[in-house]
PDB file of C-alpha atoms in Angstrom:
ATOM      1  CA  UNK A   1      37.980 156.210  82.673  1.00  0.00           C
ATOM      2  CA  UNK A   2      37.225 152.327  82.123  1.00  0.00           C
ATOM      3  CA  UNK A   3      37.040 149.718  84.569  1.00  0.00           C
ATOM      4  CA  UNK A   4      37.538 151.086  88.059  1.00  0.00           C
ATOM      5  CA  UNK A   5      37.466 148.859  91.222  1.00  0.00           C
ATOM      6  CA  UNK A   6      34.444 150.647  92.543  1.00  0.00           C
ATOM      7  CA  UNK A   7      32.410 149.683  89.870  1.00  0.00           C
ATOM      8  CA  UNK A   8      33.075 145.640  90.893  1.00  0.00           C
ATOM      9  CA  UNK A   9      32.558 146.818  94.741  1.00  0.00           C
ATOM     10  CA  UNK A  10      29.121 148.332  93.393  1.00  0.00           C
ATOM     11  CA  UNK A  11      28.615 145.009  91.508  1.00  0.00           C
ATOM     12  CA  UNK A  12      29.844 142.912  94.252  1.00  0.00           C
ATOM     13  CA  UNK A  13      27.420 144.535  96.705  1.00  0.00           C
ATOM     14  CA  UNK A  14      24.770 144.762  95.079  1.00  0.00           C
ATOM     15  CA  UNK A  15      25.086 140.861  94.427  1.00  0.00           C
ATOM     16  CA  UNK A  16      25.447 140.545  98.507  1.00  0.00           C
ATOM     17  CA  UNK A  17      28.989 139.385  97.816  1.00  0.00           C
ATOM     18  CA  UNK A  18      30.628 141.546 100.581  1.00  0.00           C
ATOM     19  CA  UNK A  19      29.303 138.839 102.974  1.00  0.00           C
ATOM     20  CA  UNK A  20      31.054 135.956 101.919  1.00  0.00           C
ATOM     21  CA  UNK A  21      34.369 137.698 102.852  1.00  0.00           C
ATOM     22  CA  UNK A  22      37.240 139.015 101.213  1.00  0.00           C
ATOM     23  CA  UNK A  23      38.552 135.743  99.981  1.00  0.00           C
ATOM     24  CA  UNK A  24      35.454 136.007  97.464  1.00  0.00           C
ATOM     25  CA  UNK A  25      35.045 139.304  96.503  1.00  0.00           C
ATOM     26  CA  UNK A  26      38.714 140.259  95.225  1.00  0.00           C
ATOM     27  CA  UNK A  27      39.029 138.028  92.843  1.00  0.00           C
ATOM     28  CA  UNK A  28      35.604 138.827  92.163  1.00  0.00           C
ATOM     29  CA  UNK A  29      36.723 142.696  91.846  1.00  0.00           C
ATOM     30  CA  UNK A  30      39.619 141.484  89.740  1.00  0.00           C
ATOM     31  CA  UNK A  31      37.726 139.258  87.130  1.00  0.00           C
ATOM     32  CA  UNK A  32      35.708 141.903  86.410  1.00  0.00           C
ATOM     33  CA  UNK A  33      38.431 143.823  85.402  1.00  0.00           C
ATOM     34  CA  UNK A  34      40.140 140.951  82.978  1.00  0.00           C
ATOM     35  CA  UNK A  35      36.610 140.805  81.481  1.00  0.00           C
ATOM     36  CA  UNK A  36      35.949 144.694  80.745  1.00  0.00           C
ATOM     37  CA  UNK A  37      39.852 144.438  79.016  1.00  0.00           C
ATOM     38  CA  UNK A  38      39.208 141.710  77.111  1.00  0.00           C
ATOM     39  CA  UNK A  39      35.548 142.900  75.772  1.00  0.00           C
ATOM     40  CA  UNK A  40      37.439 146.509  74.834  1.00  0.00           C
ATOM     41  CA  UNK A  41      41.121 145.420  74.017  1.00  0.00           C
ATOM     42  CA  UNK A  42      39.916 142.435  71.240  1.00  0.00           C
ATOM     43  CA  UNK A  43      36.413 144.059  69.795  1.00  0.00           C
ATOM     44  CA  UNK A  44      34.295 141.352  71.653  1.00  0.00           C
ATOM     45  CA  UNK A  45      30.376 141.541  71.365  1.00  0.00           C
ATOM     46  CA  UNK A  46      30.379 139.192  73.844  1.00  0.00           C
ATOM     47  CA  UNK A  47      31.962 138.254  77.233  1.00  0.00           C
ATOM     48  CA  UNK A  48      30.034 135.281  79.015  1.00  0.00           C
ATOM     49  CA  UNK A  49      30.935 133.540  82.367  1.00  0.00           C
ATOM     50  CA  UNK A  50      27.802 131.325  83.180  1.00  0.00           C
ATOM     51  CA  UNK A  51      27.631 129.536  85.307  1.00  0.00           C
ATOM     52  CA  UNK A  52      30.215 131.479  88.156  1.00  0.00           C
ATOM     53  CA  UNK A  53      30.601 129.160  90.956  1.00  0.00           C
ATOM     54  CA  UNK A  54      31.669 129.486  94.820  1.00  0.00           C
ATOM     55  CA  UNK A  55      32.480 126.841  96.474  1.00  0.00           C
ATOM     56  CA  UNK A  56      31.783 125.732  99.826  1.00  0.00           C
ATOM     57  CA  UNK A  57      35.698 126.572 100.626  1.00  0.00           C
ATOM     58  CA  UNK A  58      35.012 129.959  99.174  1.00  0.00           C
ATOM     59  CA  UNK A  59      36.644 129.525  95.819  1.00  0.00           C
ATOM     60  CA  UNK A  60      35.497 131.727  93.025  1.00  0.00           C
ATOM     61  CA  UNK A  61      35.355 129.609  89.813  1.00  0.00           C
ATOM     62  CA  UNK A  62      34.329 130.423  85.957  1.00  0.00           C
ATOM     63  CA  UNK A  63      32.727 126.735  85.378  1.00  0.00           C
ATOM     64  CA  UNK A  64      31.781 127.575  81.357  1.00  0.00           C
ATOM     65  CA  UNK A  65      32.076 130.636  79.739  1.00  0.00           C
ATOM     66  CA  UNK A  66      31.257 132.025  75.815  1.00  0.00           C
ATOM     67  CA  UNK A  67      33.103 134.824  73.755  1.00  0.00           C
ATOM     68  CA  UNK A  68      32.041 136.241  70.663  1.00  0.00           C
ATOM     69  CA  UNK A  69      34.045 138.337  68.916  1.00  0.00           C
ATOM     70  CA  UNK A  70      33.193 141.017  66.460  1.00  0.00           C
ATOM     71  CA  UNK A  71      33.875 140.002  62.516  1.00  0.00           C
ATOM     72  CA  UNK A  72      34.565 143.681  61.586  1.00  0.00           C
ATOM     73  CA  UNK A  73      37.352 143.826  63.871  1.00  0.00           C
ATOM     74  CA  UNK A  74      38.653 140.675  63.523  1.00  0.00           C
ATOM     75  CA  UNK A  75      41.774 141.877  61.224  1.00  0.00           C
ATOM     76  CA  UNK A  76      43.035 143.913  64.010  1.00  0.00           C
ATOM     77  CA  UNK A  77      43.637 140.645  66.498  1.00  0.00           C
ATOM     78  CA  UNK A  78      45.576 137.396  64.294  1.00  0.00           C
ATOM     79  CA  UNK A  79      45.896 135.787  67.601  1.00  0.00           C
ATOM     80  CA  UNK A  80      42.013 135.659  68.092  1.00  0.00           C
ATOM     81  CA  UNK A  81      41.331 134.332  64.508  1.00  0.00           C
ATOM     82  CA  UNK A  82      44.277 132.106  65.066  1.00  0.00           C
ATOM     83  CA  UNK A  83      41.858 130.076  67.521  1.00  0.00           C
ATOM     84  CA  UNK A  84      38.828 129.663  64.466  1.00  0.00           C
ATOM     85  CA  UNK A  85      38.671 125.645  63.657  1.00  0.00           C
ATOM     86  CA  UNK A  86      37.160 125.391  59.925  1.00  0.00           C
ATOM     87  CA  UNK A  87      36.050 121.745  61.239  1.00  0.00           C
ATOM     88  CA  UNK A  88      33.775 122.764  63.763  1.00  0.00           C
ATOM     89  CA  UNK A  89      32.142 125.229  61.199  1.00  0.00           C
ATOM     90  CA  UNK A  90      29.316 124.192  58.442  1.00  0.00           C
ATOM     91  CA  UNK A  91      31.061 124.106  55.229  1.00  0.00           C
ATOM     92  CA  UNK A  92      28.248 126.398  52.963  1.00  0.00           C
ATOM     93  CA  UNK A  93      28.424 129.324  56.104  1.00  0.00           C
ATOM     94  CA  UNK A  94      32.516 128.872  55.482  1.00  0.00           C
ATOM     95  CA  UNK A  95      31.808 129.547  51.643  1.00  0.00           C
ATOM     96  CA  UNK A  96      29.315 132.073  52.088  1.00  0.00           C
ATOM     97  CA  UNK A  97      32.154 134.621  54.266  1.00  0.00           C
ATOM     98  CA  UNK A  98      34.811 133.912  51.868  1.00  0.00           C
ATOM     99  CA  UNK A  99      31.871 135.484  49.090  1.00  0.00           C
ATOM    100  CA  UNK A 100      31.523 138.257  51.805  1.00  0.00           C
ATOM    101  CA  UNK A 101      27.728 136.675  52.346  1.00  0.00           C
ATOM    102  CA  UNK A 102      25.943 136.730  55.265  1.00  0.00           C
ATOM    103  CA  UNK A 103      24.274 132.934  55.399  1.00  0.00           C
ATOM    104  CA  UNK A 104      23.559 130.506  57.953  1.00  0.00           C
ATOM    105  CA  UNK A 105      22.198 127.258  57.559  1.00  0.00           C
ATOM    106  CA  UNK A 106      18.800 126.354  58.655  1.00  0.00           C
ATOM    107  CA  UNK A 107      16.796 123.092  58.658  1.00  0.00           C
ATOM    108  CA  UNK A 108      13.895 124.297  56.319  1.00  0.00           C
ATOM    109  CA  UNK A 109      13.554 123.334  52.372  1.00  0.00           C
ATOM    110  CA  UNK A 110      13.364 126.921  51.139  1.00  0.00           C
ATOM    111  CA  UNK A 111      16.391 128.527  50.051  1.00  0.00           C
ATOM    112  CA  UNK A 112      15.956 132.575  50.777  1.00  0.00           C
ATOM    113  CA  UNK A 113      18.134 135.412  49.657  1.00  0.00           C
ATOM    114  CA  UNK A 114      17.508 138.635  50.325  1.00  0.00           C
ATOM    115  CA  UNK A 115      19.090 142.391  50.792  1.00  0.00           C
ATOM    116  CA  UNK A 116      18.830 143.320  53.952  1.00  0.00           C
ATOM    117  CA  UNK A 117      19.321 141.582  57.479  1.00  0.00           C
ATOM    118  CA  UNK A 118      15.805 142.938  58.805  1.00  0.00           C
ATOM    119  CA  UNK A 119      14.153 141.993  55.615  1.00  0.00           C
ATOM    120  CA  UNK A 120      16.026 138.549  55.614  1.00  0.00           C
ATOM    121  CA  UNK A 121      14.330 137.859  58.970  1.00  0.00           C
ATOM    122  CA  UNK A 122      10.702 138.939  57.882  1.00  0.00           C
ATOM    123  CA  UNK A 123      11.259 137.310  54.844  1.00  0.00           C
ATOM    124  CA  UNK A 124      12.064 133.862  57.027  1.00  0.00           C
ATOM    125  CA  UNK A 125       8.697 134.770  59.119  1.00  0.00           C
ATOM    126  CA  UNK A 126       6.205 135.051  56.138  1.00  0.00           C
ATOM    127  CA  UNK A 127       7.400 131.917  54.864  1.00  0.00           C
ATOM    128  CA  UNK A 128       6.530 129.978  58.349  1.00  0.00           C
ATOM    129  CA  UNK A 129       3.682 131.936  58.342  1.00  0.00           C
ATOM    130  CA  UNK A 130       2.783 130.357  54.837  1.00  0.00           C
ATOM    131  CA  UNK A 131       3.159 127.052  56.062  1.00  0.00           C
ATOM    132  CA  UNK A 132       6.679 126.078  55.430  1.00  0.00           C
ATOM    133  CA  UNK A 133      10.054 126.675  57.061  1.00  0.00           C
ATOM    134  CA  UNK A 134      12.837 128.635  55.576  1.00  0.00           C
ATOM    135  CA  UNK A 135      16.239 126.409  54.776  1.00  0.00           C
ATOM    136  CA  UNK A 136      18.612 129.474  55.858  1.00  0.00           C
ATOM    137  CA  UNK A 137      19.147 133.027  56.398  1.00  0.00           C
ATOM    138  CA  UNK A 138      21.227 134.575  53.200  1.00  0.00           C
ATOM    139  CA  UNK A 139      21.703 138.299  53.185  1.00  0.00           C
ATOM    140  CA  UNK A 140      23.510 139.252  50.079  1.00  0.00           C
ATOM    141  CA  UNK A 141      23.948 143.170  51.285  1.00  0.00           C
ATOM    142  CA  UNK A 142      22.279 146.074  49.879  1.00  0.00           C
ATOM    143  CA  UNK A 143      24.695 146.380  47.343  1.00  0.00           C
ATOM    144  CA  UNK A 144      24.418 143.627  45.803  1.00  0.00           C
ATOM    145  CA  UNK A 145      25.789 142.229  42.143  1.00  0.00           C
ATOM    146  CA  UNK A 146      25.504 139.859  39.823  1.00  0.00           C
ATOM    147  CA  UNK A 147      28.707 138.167  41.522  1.00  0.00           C
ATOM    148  CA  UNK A 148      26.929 138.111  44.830  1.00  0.00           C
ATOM    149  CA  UNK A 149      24.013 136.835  43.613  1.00  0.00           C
ATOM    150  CA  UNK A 150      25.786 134.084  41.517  1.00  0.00           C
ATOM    151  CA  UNK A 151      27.512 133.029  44.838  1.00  0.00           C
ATOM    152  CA  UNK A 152      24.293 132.677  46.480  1.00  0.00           C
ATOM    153  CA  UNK A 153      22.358 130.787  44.199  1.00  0.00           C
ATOM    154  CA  UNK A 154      25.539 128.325  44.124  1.00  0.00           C
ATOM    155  CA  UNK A 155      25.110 127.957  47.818  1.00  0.00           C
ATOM    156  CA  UNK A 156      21.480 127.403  48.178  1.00  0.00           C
ATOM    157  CA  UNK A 157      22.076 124.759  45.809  1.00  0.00           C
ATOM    158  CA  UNK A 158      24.470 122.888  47.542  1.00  0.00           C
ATOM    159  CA  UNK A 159      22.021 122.389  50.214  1.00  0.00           C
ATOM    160  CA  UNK A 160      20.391 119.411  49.277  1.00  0.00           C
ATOM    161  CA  UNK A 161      17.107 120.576  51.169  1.00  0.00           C
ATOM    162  CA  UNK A 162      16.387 123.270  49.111  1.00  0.00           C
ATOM    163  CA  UNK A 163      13.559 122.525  46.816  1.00  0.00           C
ATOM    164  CA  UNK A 164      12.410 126.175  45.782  1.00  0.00           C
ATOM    165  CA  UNK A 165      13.986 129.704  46.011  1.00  0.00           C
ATOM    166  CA  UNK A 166      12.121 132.789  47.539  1.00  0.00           C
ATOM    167  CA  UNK A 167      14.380 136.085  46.021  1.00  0.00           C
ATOM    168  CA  UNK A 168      12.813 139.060  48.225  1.00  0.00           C
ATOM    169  CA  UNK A 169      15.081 142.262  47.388  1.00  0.00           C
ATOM    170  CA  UNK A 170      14.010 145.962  47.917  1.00  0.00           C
ATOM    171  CA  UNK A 171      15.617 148.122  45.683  1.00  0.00           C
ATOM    172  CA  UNK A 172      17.100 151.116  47.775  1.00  0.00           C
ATOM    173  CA  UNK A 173      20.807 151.848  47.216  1.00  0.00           C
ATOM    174  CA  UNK A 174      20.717 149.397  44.181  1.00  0.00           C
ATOM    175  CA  UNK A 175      17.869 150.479  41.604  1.00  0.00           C
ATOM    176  CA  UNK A 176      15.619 146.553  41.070  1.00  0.00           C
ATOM    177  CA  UNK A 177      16.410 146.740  37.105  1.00  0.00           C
ATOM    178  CA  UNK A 178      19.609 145.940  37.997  1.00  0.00           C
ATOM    179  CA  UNK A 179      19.074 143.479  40.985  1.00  0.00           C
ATOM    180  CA  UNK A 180      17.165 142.102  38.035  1.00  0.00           C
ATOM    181  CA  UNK A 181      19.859 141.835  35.766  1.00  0.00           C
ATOM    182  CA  UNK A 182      21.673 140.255  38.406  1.00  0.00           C
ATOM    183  CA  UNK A 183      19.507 137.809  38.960  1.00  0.00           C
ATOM    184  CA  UNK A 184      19.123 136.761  34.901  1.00  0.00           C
ATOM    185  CA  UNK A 185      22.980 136.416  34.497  1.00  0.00           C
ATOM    186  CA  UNK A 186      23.479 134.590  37.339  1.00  0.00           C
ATOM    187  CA  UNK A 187      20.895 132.119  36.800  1.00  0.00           C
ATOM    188  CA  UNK A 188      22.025 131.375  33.323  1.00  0.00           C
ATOM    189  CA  UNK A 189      25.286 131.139  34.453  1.00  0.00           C
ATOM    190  CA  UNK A 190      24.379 129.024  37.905  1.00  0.00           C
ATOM    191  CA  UNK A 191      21.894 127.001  35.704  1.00  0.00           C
ATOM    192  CA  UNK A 192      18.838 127.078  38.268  1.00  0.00           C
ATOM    193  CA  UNK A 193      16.356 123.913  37.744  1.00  0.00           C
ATOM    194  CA  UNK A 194      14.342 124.463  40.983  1.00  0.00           C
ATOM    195  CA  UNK A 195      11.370 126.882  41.274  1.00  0.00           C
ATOM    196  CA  UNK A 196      12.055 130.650  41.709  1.00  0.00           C
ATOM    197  CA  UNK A 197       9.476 133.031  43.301  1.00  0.00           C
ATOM    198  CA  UNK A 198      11.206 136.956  42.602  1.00  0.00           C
ATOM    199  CA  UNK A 199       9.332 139.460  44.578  1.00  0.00           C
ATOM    200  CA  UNK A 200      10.582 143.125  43.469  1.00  0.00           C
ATOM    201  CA  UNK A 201       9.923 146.112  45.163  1.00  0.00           C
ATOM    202  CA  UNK A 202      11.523 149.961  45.777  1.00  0.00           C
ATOM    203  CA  UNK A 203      13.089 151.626  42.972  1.00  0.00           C
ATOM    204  CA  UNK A 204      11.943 151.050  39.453  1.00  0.00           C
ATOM    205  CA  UNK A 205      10.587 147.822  40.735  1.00  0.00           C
ATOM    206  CA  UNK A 206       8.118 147.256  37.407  1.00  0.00           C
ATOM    207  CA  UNK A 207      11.058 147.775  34.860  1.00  0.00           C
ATOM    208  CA  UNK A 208      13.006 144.572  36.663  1.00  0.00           C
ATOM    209  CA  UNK A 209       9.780 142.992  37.112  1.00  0.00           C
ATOM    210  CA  UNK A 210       9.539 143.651  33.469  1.00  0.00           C
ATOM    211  CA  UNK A 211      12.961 141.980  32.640  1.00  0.00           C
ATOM    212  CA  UNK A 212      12.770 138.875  34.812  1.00  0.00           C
ATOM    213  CA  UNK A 213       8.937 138.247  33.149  1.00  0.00           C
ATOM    214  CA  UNK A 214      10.752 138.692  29.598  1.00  0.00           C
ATOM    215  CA  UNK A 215      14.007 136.850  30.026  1.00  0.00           C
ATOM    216  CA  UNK A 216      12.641 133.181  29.166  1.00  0.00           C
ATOM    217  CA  UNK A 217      13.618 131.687  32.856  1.00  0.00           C
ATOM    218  CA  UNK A 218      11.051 129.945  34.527  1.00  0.00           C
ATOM    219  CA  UNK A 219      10.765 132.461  36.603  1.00  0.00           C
ATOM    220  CA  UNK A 220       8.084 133.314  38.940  1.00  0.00           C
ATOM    221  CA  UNK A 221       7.341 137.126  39.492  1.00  0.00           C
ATOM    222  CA  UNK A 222       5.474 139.169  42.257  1.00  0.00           C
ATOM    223  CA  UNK A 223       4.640 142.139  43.964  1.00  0.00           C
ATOM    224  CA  UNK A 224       3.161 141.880  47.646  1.00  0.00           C
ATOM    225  CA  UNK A 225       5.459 140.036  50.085  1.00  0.00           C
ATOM    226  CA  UNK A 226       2.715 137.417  51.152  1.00  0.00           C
ATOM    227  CA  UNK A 227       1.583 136.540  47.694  1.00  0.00           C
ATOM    228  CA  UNK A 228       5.163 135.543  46.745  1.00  0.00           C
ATOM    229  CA  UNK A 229       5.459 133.195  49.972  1.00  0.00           C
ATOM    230  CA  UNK A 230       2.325 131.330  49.038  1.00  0.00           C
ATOM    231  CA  UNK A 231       3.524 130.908  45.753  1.00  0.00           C
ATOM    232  CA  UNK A 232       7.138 129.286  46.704  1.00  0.00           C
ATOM    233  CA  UNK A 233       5.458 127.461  49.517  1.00  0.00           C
ATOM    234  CA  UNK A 234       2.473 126.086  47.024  1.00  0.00           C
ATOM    235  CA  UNK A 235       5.816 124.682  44.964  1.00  0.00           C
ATOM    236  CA  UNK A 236       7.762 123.148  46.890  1.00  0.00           C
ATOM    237  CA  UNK A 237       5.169 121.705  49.478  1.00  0.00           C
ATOM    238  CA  UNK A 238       4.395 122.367  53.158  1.00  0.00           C
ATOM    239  CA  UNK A 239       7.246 121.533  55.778  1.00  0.00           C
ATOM    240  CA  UNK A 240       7.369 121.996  59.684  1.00  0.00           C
ATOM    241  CA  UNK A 241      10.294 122.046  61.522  1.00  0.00           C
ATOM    242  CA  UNK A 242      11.464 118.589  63.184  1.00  0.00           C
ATOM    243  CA  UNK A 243      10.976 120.348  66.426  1.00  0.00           C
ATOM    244  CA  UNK A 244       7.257 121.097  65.625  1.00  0.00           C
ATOM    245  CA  UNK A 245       6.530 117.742  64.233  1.00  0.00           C
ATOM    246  CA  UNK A 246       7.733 116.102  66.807  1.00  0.00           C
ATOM    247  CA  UNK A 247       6.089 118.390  69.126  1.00  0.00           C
ATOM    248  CA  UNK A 248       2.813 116.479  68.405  1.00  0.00           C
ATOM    249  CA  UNK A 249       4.130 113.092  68.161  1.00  0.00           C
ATOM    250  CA  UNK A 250       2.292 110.795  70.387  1.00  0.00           C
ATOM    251  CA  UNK A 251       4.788 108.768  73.025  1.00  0.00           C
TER     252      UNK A 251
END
């Protein structure tokens, strides 16, 4: 049925609205309503008014608001991606789309890529956890080539922060000989100078273990999650986040 005006009544009441008179809780009613269309009509994962005001003359106002639209449905609505401004974006997260990566730029000094959003993020936590703070999120998909890969590497070392790369890939729907192979050609290609921690695991995990020990890179190689995090963090050197630092900074 969508939006019906008895579900902003409910709303309104349950907010005590009702009191502050008519002249407040149409529009109210009615704002709703524009919000529900626009969430459904243009794929939205998000629809923010905050703060909503009312004024002492009982004027409803939206005094900031966010919207956040969803990428996947993005081609359906030009006039949304007609508003994006490239400027206001950071230049390796406009690279990284155009790759179809998933990246965003953190403040940290080692580069991760991964395959897998979940595993990206516990892959960022067992690096703090080593000591150290992660210098983005990359997820290069589960599906992922020797093309993504080659992106990836390019990006993380554009970022002049990056001093080491952690690769932390489970092989699921791509077996890890071939993540492996991946990984060789796109190094040699990418020509990688920095350290490299690989940490294999899932489907025929030893035989691209086996390749990456055999393939002359200076490549380090390991099993368990945590051991691989101490070893990038041991080569590139402890780092906190300013935030942290500065946390304990005497005034």
């Amino acid at each position: 049925m969508g939006y019906q005006s008895y579900n902003g009544r409910k709303l309104a009441f349950g907010l005590g609205l009702p009191t502050l008179e008519p002249a407040v809780l149409n529009p109210f009613i009615s704002m709703l309503g524009n919000l529900y269309r626009l969430f459904m009509e243009k794929n939205a994962s998000l629809v923010e008014i905050n703060p909503l005001v009312i004024t002492q003359d009982k004027l409803l106002i939206a005094l900031d608001g966010k919207v956040s639209f969803d990428d996947n449905g993005l081609f359906k609505h030009p006039d949304v991606q007609a508003f994006r401004d490239l400027h206001e974006e950071e230049p390796l997260e406009i690279e990284a789309t155009n790759n179809s990566l998933n990246y965003v730029k953190l403040e940290g000094n080692i580069g991760c890529m991964v395959n897998g959003a979940g595993l990206a993020m516990a892959t960022m936590d067992v690096i703090k956890l080593a000591g150290s703070e992660p210098a983005n999120f990359l997820d290069v998909g589960g599906g992922a080539t020797k093309e993504t890969v080659a992106a990836g590497f390019r990006i993380l070392l554009k970022d002049r922060n990056v001093k080491g790369i952690f690769i932390n890939i489970f092989g699921g729907i791509v077996r890890c000989e071939r993540i492996a192979h991946g990984v060789i050609e796109a190094a040699k290609e990418v020509g990688i100078k920095l350290p490299v921690v690989v940490r294999l695991q899932g489907t025929n995990a030893e035989e691209g273990r086996k390749l990456l020990l055999e393939s002359g890179l200076k490549v380090d190689v390991a099993t368990d999650l945590w051991e691989a995090a101490q070893k990038i963090v041991a080569m590139t050197g402890r780092k906190r986040a300013k935030a942290a630092a500065s946390a304990h900074t005497t005034p």
